[in-house]
Coordinates of N, CA and C in Angstrom, one line a residue:
X26 N 84.6 58.1 112.5 CA 84.2 59.2 111.7 C 85.0 60.5 112.2
X27 N 85.0 60.6 113.5 CA 85.7 61.8 114.1 C 87.2 61.7 113.8
X28 N 87.8 60.5 113.8 CA 89.2 60.3 113.5 C 89.5 60.7 112.0
X29 N 88.6 60.3 111.1 CA 88.7 60.7 109.7 C 88.7 62.2 109.5
X30 N 87.8 62.9 110.2 CA 87.7 64.3 110.1 C 88.9 65.0 110.6
X31 N 89.5 64.4 111.7 CA 90.7 65.0 112.3 C 91.9 64.8 111.3
X32 N 92.0 63.7 110.6 CA 93.1 63.5 109.7 C 92.9 64.4 108.5
X33 N 91.7 64.7 108.1 CA 91.5 65.5 106.9 C 91.6 67.0 107.2
X34 N 91.6 67.4 108.4 CA 91.7 68.8 108.8 C 93.1 69.4 108.3
X35 N 93.1 70.6 107.9 CA 94.3 71.3 107.5 C 95.2 71.5 108.7
X36 N 96.5 71.1 108.5 CA 97.5 71.3 109.6 C 97.7 72.8 109.9
X37 N 97.7 73.2 111.1 CA 97.9 74.6 111.5 C 99.0 74.8 112.5
X38 N 99.6 75.9 112.5 CA 100.6 76.2 113.5 C 100.8 77.7 113.7
X39 N 101.4 78.1 114.8 CA 101.7 79.5 115.0 C 103.1 79.9 114.5
X40 N 103.2 81.1 114.0 CA 104.5 81.6 113.5 C 105.3 82.0 114.8
X41 N 106.6 81.6 114.8 CA 107.4 81.9 116.0 C 107.6 83.4 116.2
X42 N 107.8 84.2 115.1 CA 108.1 85.6 115.2 C 106.8 86.3 115.5
X43 N 106.7 87.2 116.5 CA 105.4 87.9 116.8 C 105.5 89.4 116.5
X44 N 106.6 89.8 115.9 CA 106.8 91.3 115.6 C 106.1 91.7 114.3
X45 N 105.7 92.9 114.2 CA 105.0 93.4 113.1 C 105.9 93.6 111.9
X46 N 105.4 93.6 110.7 CA 106.2 93.9 109.5 C 106.0 92.7 108.4
X47 N 106.5 93.0 107.2 CA 106.3 92.0 106.2 C 107.3 90.8 106.5
X48 N 106.7 89.5 106.3 CA 107.4 88.3 106.6 C 107.4 87.3 105.5
X49 N 108.4 86.5 105.4 CA 108.4 85.4 104.4 C 108.5 84.1 105.1
X50 N 107.6 83.2 104.8 CA 107.5 81.8 105.4 C 107.6 80.8 104.2
X51 N 108.6 80.0 104.2 CA 108.8 79.0 103.2 C 107.7 78.0 103.3
X52 N 107.1 77.6 102.1 CA 105.9 76.8 102.1 C 106.2 75.3 101.9
X53 N 107.4 75.0 101.4 CA 107.8 73.6 101.1 C 106.7 72.9 100.3
X54 N 106.1 73.7 99.3 CA 105.1 73.1 98.5 C 103.7 73.1 99.0
X55 N 103.5 73.5 100.3 CA 102.1 73.5 100.8 C 101.4 74.9 100.5
X56 N 100.1 74.9 100.3 CA 99.4 76.1 100.1 C 99.1 76.8 101.4
X57 N 100.1 77.4 102.0 CA 100.0 78.0 103.3 C 99.2 79.3 103.2
X58 N 98.5 79.7 104.2 CA 97.7 80.9 104.3 C 97.5 81.3 105.8
X59 N 97.6 82.6 106.0 CA 97.3 83.1 107.4 C 95.8 83.0 107.6
X60 N 95.4 82.3 108.6 CA 94.0 82.2 108.9 C 93.5 83.0 110.1
X61 N 94.5 83.4 111.0 CA 94.1 84.2 112.2 C 95.3 85.1 112.5
X62 N 95.1 86.4 112.7 CA 93.8 87.1 112.7 C 93.3 87.3 111.3
X63 N 92.0 87.6 111.1 CA 91.5 87.8 109.8 C 92.0 89.1 109.2
X64 N 92.0 89.2 107.9 CA 92.3 90.5 107.2 C 93.8 90.7 107.0
X65 N 94.6 89.8 107.2 CA 96.1 90.0 107.0 C 96.4 90.0 105.5
X66 N 97.1 91.0 105.1 CA 97.5 91.1 103.7 C 98.6 90.0 103.4
X67 N 98.3 89.2 102.4 CA 99.2 88.0 102.1 C 99.1 87.6 100.7
X68 N 100.2 86.9 100.2 CA 100.2 86.3 98.9 C 101.3 85.3 98.7
X69 N 101.0 84.4 97.8 CA 102.1 83.5 97.3 C 102.3 83.8 95.8
X70 N 103.6 83.9 95.4 CA 103.9 84.4 94.0 C 103.2 83.6 92.9
X71 N 103.1 82.3 93.2 CA 102.5 81.4 92.1 C 101.0 81.2 92.3
X72 N 100.4 81.9 93.1 CA 98.9 81.7 93.4 C 98.1 82.9 93.0
X73 N 96.8 82.7 92.9 CA 95.9 83.8 92.6 C 95.7 84.7 93.8
X74 N 95.4 86.0 93.6 CA 95.2 86.9 94.7 C 94.3 88.1 94.3
X75 N 93.7 88.7 95.3 CA 93.0 89.9 95.1 C 93.9 91.1 95.5
X76 N 94.3 91.9 94.6 CA 95.3 92.9 94.8 C 94.6 94.3 94.8
X77 N 94.8 95.1 95.9 CA 94.3 96.4 95.9 C 95.5 97.4 95.7
X78 N 95.3 98.3 94.8 CA 96.4 99.3 94.4 C 96.0 100.7 94.8
X79 N 96.8 101.4 95.5 CA 96.4 102.7 96.0 C 97.0 103.8 95.1
X80 N 98.2 103.6 94.6 CA 98.9 104.6 93.8 C 98.4 104.5 92.3
X81 N 97.2 104.9 92.0 CA 96.6 104.6 90.7 C 96.7 105.9 89.8
X82 N 96.8 105.6 88.5 CA 96.8 106.7 87.5 C 95.4 107.3 87.3
X83 N 95.3 108.6 87.3 CA 94.0 109.3 87.1 C 94.2 110.6 86.3
X84 N 93.3 110.8 85.4 CA 93.2 112.1 84.7 C 91.8 112.7 84.9
X85 N 91.7 114.0 84.8 CA 90.4 114.6 85.0 C 90.0 115.5 83.8
X86 N 88.7 115.7 83.6 CA 88.2 116.5 82.5 C 87.0 117.3 83.1
X87 N 87.2 118.6 82.9 CA 86.2 119.6 83.4 C 85.1 119.9 82.4
X88 N 83.9 119.7 82.8 CA 82.8 120.0 81.9 C 82.0 121.2 82.4
X89 N 80.8 121.5 81.8 CA 80.0 122.6 82.2 C 79.2 122.1 83.4
X90 N 79.6 122.5 84.6 CA 78.9 122.0 85.8 C 79.2 120.6 86.2
X91 N 80.3 120.0 85.7 CA 80.6 118.6 86.0 C 82.1 118.5 86.0
X92 N 82.6 117.4 86.6 CA 84.0 117.0 86.5 C 84.1 115.5 86.4
X93 N 84.9 115.0 85.5 CA 85.0 113.6 85.3 C 86.4 113.1 85.6
X94 N 86.5 112.1 86.4 CA 87.8 111.4 86.7 C 87.9 110.1 86.0
X95 N 89.0 109.9 85.2 CA 89.2 108.8 84.4 C 90.3 107.9 84.8
X96 N 90.1 106.6 85.1 CA 91.1 105.7 85.6 C 91.3 104.6 84.5
X97 N 92.5 104.4 84.0 CA 92.8 103.2 83.2 C 92.8 102.0 84.1
X98 N 92.3 100.9 83.6 CA 92.1 99.7 84.4 C 93.0 98.6 83.9
X99 N 93.7 97.9 84.9 CA 94.5 96.8 84.5 C 93.6 95.6 84.4
X100 N 94.1 94.5 83.7 CA 93.3 93.3 83.5 C 92.9 92.7 84.9
X101 N 91.6 92.3 85.0 CA 91.1 91.7 86.2 C 90.5 92.7 87.2
X102 N 90.5 94.0 86.9 CA 90.0 95.0 87.9 C 88.5 94.7 88.1
X103 N 88.1 94.7 89.4 CA 86.7 94.4 89.7 C 86.1 95.4 90.6
X104 N 86.8 96.3 91.2 CA 86.2 97.2 92.2 C 87.1 98.5 92.2
X105 N 86.4 99.6 92.6 CA 87.1 100.9 92.8 C 86.5 101.6 94.0
X106 N 87.3 102.3 94.7 CA 86.8 103.1 95.9 C 87.4 104.5 95.8
X107 N 86.6 105.6 95.9 CA 87.1 106.9 95.8 C 86.8 107.7 97.1
X108 N 87.7 108.5 97.5 CA 87.4 109.4 98.7 C 87.7 110.8 98.2
X109 N 86.7 111.7 98.3 CA 86.8 113.1 97.9 C 87.2 113.9 99.2
X110 N 87.9 115.0 98.9 CA 88.4 115.8 100.0 C 87.4 116.6 100.7
X111 N 86.2 116.8 100.1 CA 85.1 117.4 100.8 C 83.8 116.7 100.4
X112 N 82.8 116.9 101.3 CA 81.5 116.3 101.0 C 80.9 116.7 99.6
X113 N 80.3 115.8 98.9 CA 79.8 116.1 97.6 C 78.4 116.7 97.7
X114 N 77.8 116.8 98.9 CA 76.6 117.5 99.2 C 75.5 117.2 98.3
X115 N 75.2 116.0 98.1 CA 74.1 115.6 97.2 C 74.3 115.7 95.7
X116 N 75.5 115.8 95.3 CA 75.8 115.9 93.8 C 75.4 114.6 93.2
X117 N 74.9 114.7 91.9 CA 74.7 113.4 91.2 C 76.0 112.9 90.7
X118 N 76.2 111.6 90.9 CA 77.5 110.9 90.5 C 77.1 109.8 89.6
X119 N 77.8 109.7 88.5 CA 77.7 108.7 87.5 C 79.0 107.9 87.3
X120 N 79.0 106.6 87.4 CA 80.2 105.8 87.2 C 79.9 104.9 86.1
X121 N 80.8 104.9 85.1 CA 80.7 104.1 83.9 C 82.0 103.4 83.6
X122 N 82.0 102.1 83.4 CA 83.1 101.3 83.0 C 83.1 101.1 81.5
X123 N 84.2 101.5 80.8 CA 84.3 101.4 79.4 C 85.0 100.1 79.0
X124 N 84.3 99.4 78.0 CA 84.9 98.2 77.4 C 85.1 98.5 75.9
X125 N 85.7 97.5 75.2 CA 85.9 97.7 73.8 C 84.6 97.6 73.1
X126 N 84.1 98.8 72.6 CA 82.9 98.9 71.9 C 81.6 98.8 72.8
X127 N 81.8 99.0 74.1 CA 80.6 98.8 75.0 C 80.9 99.6 76.3
X128 N 79.9 99.7 77.1 CA 80.1 100.3 78.4 C 79.1 99.7 79.4
X129 N 79.5 99.8 80.7 CA 78.6 99.4 81.8 C 78.3 100.6 82.7
X130 N 77.1 100.9 83.0 CA 76.7 102.0 84.0 C 76.7 101.3 85.3
X131 N 77.6 101.7 86.2 CA 77.7 101.0 87.5 C 77.0 101.8 88.6
X132 N 76.8 103.1 88.4 CA 76.2 103.9 89.5 C 75.6 105.2 88.9
X133 N 74.5 105.6 89.4 CA 73.9 106.9 89.0 C 73.0 107.3 90.2
X134 N 73.5 108.1 91.1 CA 72.7 108.5 92.2 C 73.4 109.7 92.9
X135 N 72.7 110.4 93.8 CA 73.2 111.5 94.5 C 74.0 111.0 95.7
X136 N 75.1 111.7 96.0 CA 76.0 111.2 97.0 C 76.2 112.4 98.0
X137 N 75.8 112.2 99.3 CA 75.9 113.2 100.3 C 77.2 113.4 101.0
X138 N 78.0 112.3 101.0 CA 79.2 112.3 101.7 C 80.5 112.4 100.8
X139 N 81.5 111.7 101.2 CA 82.8 111.8 100.5 C 83.2 110.5 99.8
X140 N 82.4 109.4 100.0 CA 82.9 108.1 99.6 C 82.0 107.7 98.4
X141 N 82.7 107.1 97.4 CA 82.0 106.4 96.3 C 82.7 105.1 96.0
X142 N 81.9 104.0 96.0 CA 82.5 102.7 95.8 C 81.7 101.9 94.8
X143 N 82.3 101.2 93.9 CA 81.6 100.4 92.9 C 82.3 99.0 92.8
X144 N 81.6 98.0 92.3 CA 82.2 96.7 92.1 C 81.4 96.1 90.9
X145 N 82.0 95.2 90.1 CA 81.4 94.6 89.0 C 82.1 93.2 88.7
X146 N 81.4 92.4 88.0 CA 81.9 91.0 87.7 C 82.3 90.9 86.2
X147 N 81.8 91.7 85.3 CA 82.0 91.5 83.9 C 83.5 91.8 83.6
X148 N 84.1 90.9 82.8 CA 85.5 91.1 82.4 C 85.7 92.1 81.2
X149 N 86.9 92.6 81.1 CA 87.2 93.4 79.9 C 87.1 94.9 80.1
X150 N 86.9 95.4 81.3 CA 86.8 96.8 81.5 C 88.2 97.4 81.2
X151 N 88.2 98.5 80.4 CA 89.5 99.1 80.1 C 89.7 100.4 80.8
X152 N 88.6 101.1 81.2 CA 88.8 102.3 82.0 C 87.5 102.6 82.8
X153 N 87.6 103.4 83.8 CA 86.5 103.8 84.6 C 86.4 105.3 84.6
X154 N 85.1 105.8 84.3 CA 84.9 107.2 84.3 C 83.9 107.6 85.4
X155 N 84.3 108.4 86.3 CA 83.5 108.9 87.4 C 83.2 110.4 87.2
X156 N 81.9 110.7 87.0 CA 81.5 112.1 86.7 C 80.7 112.6 87.9
X157 N 81.1 113.7 88.4 CA 80.4 114.4 89.5 C 79.8 115.7 88.9
X158 N 78.4 115.7 89.0 CA 77.7 116.9 88.5 C 77.5 117.9 89.6
X159 N 78.5 118.7 89.8 CA 78.5 119.6 91.0 C 77.7 120.8 90.8
X160 N 77.5 121.3 89.6 CA 76.7 122.5 89.3 C 77.1 123.7 90.2
X161 N 76.2 124.1 91.2 CA 76.5 125.3 92.0 C 77.4 125.0 93.2
X162 N 77.7 123.7 93.3 CA 78.6 123.3 94.5 C 80.0 123.5 94.1
X163 N 80.9 123.4 95.1 CA 82.4 123.5 94.9 C 82.8 122.4 94.0
X164 N 83.8 122.6 93.2 CA 84.4 121.6 92.3 C 85.0 120.5 93.2
X165 N 84.7 119.2 92.9 CA 85.2 118.1 93.7 C 86.7 117.9 93.5
X166 N 87.4 117.5 94.5 CA 88.8 117.2 94.3 C 89.0 115.8 95.0
X167 N 89.8 115.0 94.3 CA 90.0 113.6 94.7 C 91.1 113.5 95.7
X168 N 90.8 112.9 96.9 CA 91.8 112.8 97.9 C 92.5 111.4 97.8
X169 N 91.8 110.4 97.5 CA 92.3 109.1 97.5 C 91.5 108.2 96.6
X170 N 92.2 107.2 95.9 CA 91.5 106.3 95.0 C 92.2 104.9 95.1
X171 N 91.4 103.9 95.1 CA 92.0 102.5 95.1 C 91.3 101.7 94.1
X172 N 92.0 100.8 93.4 CA 91.5 99.9 92.5 C 91.8 98.5 92.9
X173 N 90.9 97.6 92.8 CA 91.1 96.2 93.3 C 90.9 95.2 92.1
X174 N 91.8 94.4 91.9 CA 91.7 93.4 90.8 C 92.1 92.0 91.2
X175 N 91.5 91.1 90.4 CA 91.8 89.6 90.6 C 92.9 89.2 89.7
X176 N 94.0 88.7 90.2 CA 95.0 88.2 89.3 C 95.2 86.7 89.5
X177 N 95.5 86.0 88.4 CA 95.6 84.5 88.4 C 96.9 84.0 89.0
X178 N 97.9 84.9 88.9 CA 99.3 84.5 89.3 C 100.0 85.8 89.6
X179 N 100.3 86.0 90.9 CA 100.9 87.3 91.4 C 102.2 87.6 90.7
X180 N 103.1 86.6 90.5 CA 104.4 86.9 89.9 C 104.3 87.3 88.5
X181 N 103.3 86.8 87.8 CA 103.1 87.2 86.4 C 102.4 88.5 86.2
X182 N 101.6 88.9 87.2 CA 100.8 90.1 87.0 C 101.5 91.4 87.5
X183 N 102.4 91.2 88.5 CA 103.0 92.3 89.1 C 104.6 92.3 89.0
X184 N 105.2 93.4 88.9 CA 106.7 93.4 88.8 C 107.3 93.2 90.1
X185 N 107.3 92.0 90.6 CA 107.9 91.7 91.9 C 109.4 91.7 91.8
X186 N 110.1 92.2 92.9 CA 111.5 92.0 93.0 C 111.9 90.5 93.2
X187 N 113.1 90.1 92.9 CA 113.5 88.7 93.1 C 113.3 88.2 94.5
X188 N 113.4 89.1 95.5 CA 113.3 88.6 96.9 C 111.8 88.2 97.2
X189 N 110.9 88.5 96.4 CA 109.5 88.2 96.6 C 108.9 87.2 95.6
X190 N 109.8 86.5 94.9 CA 109.4 85.5 93.9 C 109.7 84.1 94.4
X191 N 110.3 83.9 95.5 CA 110.6 82.6 96.0 C 109.3 81.8 96.4
X192 N 109.3 80.5 96.4 CA 108.1 79.7 96.7 C 107.8 79.8 98.2
X193 N 107.2 80.9 98.6 CA 106.9 81.2 100.0 C 105.6 81.9 100.2
X194 N 105.2 82.0 101.4 CA 104.0 82.8 101.8 C 104.5 84.1 102.3
X195 N 104.1 85.2 101.7 CA 104.5 86.6 102.1 C 103.3 87.2 102.8
X196 N 103.5 87.8 104.0 CA 102.3 88.3 104.7 C 102.8 89.5 105.5
X197 N 101.8 90.4 105.7 CA 102.1 91.6 106.5 C 101.7 91.4 107.9
X198 N 102.7 90.9 108.7 CA 102.4 90.5 110.1 C 101.9 91.8 110.9
X199 N 100.7 91.6 111.6 CA 100.2 92.7 112.4 C 100.8 92.9 113.7
X200 N 101.6 91.9 114.1 CA 102.2 91.8 115.5 C 101.3 91.0 116.4
X201 N 101.9 90.2 117.2 CA 101.2 89.3 118.1 C 101.1 87.9 117.5
X202 N 100.0 87.2 117.9 CA 99.8 85.8 117.5 C 99.3 85.7 116.1
X203 N 100.0 84.9 115.3 CA 99.5 84.6 113.9 C 99.5 83.1 113.7
X204 N 98.3 82.7 113.2 CA 98.1 81.2 112.9 C 98.1 81.0 111.4
X205 N 98.9 80.0 110.9 CA 99.0 79.7 109.5 C 98.5 78.2 109.3
X206 N 97.7 78.0 108.3 CA 97.2 76.7 107.9 C 97.5 76.4 106.5
X207 N 97.5 75.1 106.1 CA 97.6 74.7 104.7 C 96.1 74.6 104.2
X208 N 95.8 75.5 103.2 CA 94.4 75.5 102.7 C 94.5 76.0 101.3
X209 N 94.4 75.1 100.3 CA 94.4 75.5 98.9 C 93.2 76.3 98.5
X210 N 92.1 76.2 99.2 CA 90.9 76.9 98.8 C 90.8 78.3 99.4
X211 N 91.6 78.6 100.4 CA 91.5 79.9 101.0 C 91.9 81.1 100.1
X212 N 91.2 82.2 100.1 CA 91.6 83.3 99.2 C 92.7 84.1 99.8
X213 N 93.5 84.7 98.9 CA 94.7 85.5 99.3 C 94.4 86.9 98.8
X214 N 94.7 87.9 99.6 CA 94.5 89.3 99.3 C 95.5 90.2 100.0
X215 N 95.9 91.3 99.3 CA 96.8 92.2 99.9 C 96.7 93.6 99.2
X216 N 97.2 94.6 99.9 CA 97.3 95.9 99.3 C 98.8 96.1 98.8
X217 N 98.9 96.4 97.6 CA 100.3 96.6 97.0 C 101.0 97.7 97.7
X218 N 102.1 97.5 98.3 CA 102.8 98.6 99.0 C 103.4 99.6 98.0
X219 N 103.6 100.9 98.4 CA 104.2 101.9 97.5 C 105.6 101.5 97.2
X220 N 106.3 100.9 98.1 CA 107.7 100.3 97.9 C 107.7 98.9 98.4
X221 N 108.1 98.0 97.5 CA 108.1 96.6 97.9 C 109.0 96.4 99.1
X222 N 108.6 95.7 100.1 CA 109.4 95.5 101.3 C 110.5 94.4 101.2
X223 N 111.4 94.4 102.1 CA 112.4 93.3 102.1 C 111.9 92.4 103.3
X224 N 111.2 91.3 103.1 CA 110.6 90.6 104.2 C 111.6 89.9 105.1
X225 N 111.2 89.8 106.3 CA 112.1 89.0 107.3 C 111.6 87.5 107.2
X226 N 112.6 86.6 107.2 CA 112.2 85.2 107.1 C 111.8 84.7 108.5
X227 N 110.6 84.0 108.6 CA 110.1 83.5 109.8 C 110.0 82.0 109.7
X228 N 109.8 81.3 110.8 CA 109.6 79.8 110.8 C 108.4 79.5 111.6
X229 N 108.0 78.2 111.5 CA 106.8 77.8 112.2 C 107.2 77.3 113.6

């Protein structure tokens, strides 16, 4: 029984290169994934991934005692995180996801700090509207916003350069020891860089 479990276990190995930066590891058809350390940004062009995008489009609309931030959403978007430049000091915040002919209220509460985050499962959201009812408080200003979406195939969903479309595992090496295993069920996730890197080829 123990022998059978050992044979069924995913083969793992350490990457030879221990320097930090984006790397490319040829997969030879294996569903390779970085398993250690946790939280390493990584993707395979032909596989699904959870993509976080920081440079997102936003427009704002000023109302009477309120300000609304509007974000167009790409297909598969499932979460958003906003950081304001100053504390909202208990302002009422409403977050609504707009769909074709419908909408979802995701949040309606007072926020004391600078962070607002929401997540949802329903498909088809076209835009996100975040309204801050500031009234006698200072007008809110947005310091940072990220949107996270699930894509079924990275190469089809994102405009990857040719150097990132090869059948490989691409990962943002944190420096030090990195362990890679073959695991088709392991999730892949990464933050889309402002400028796509030219990854260094590494070996096992």
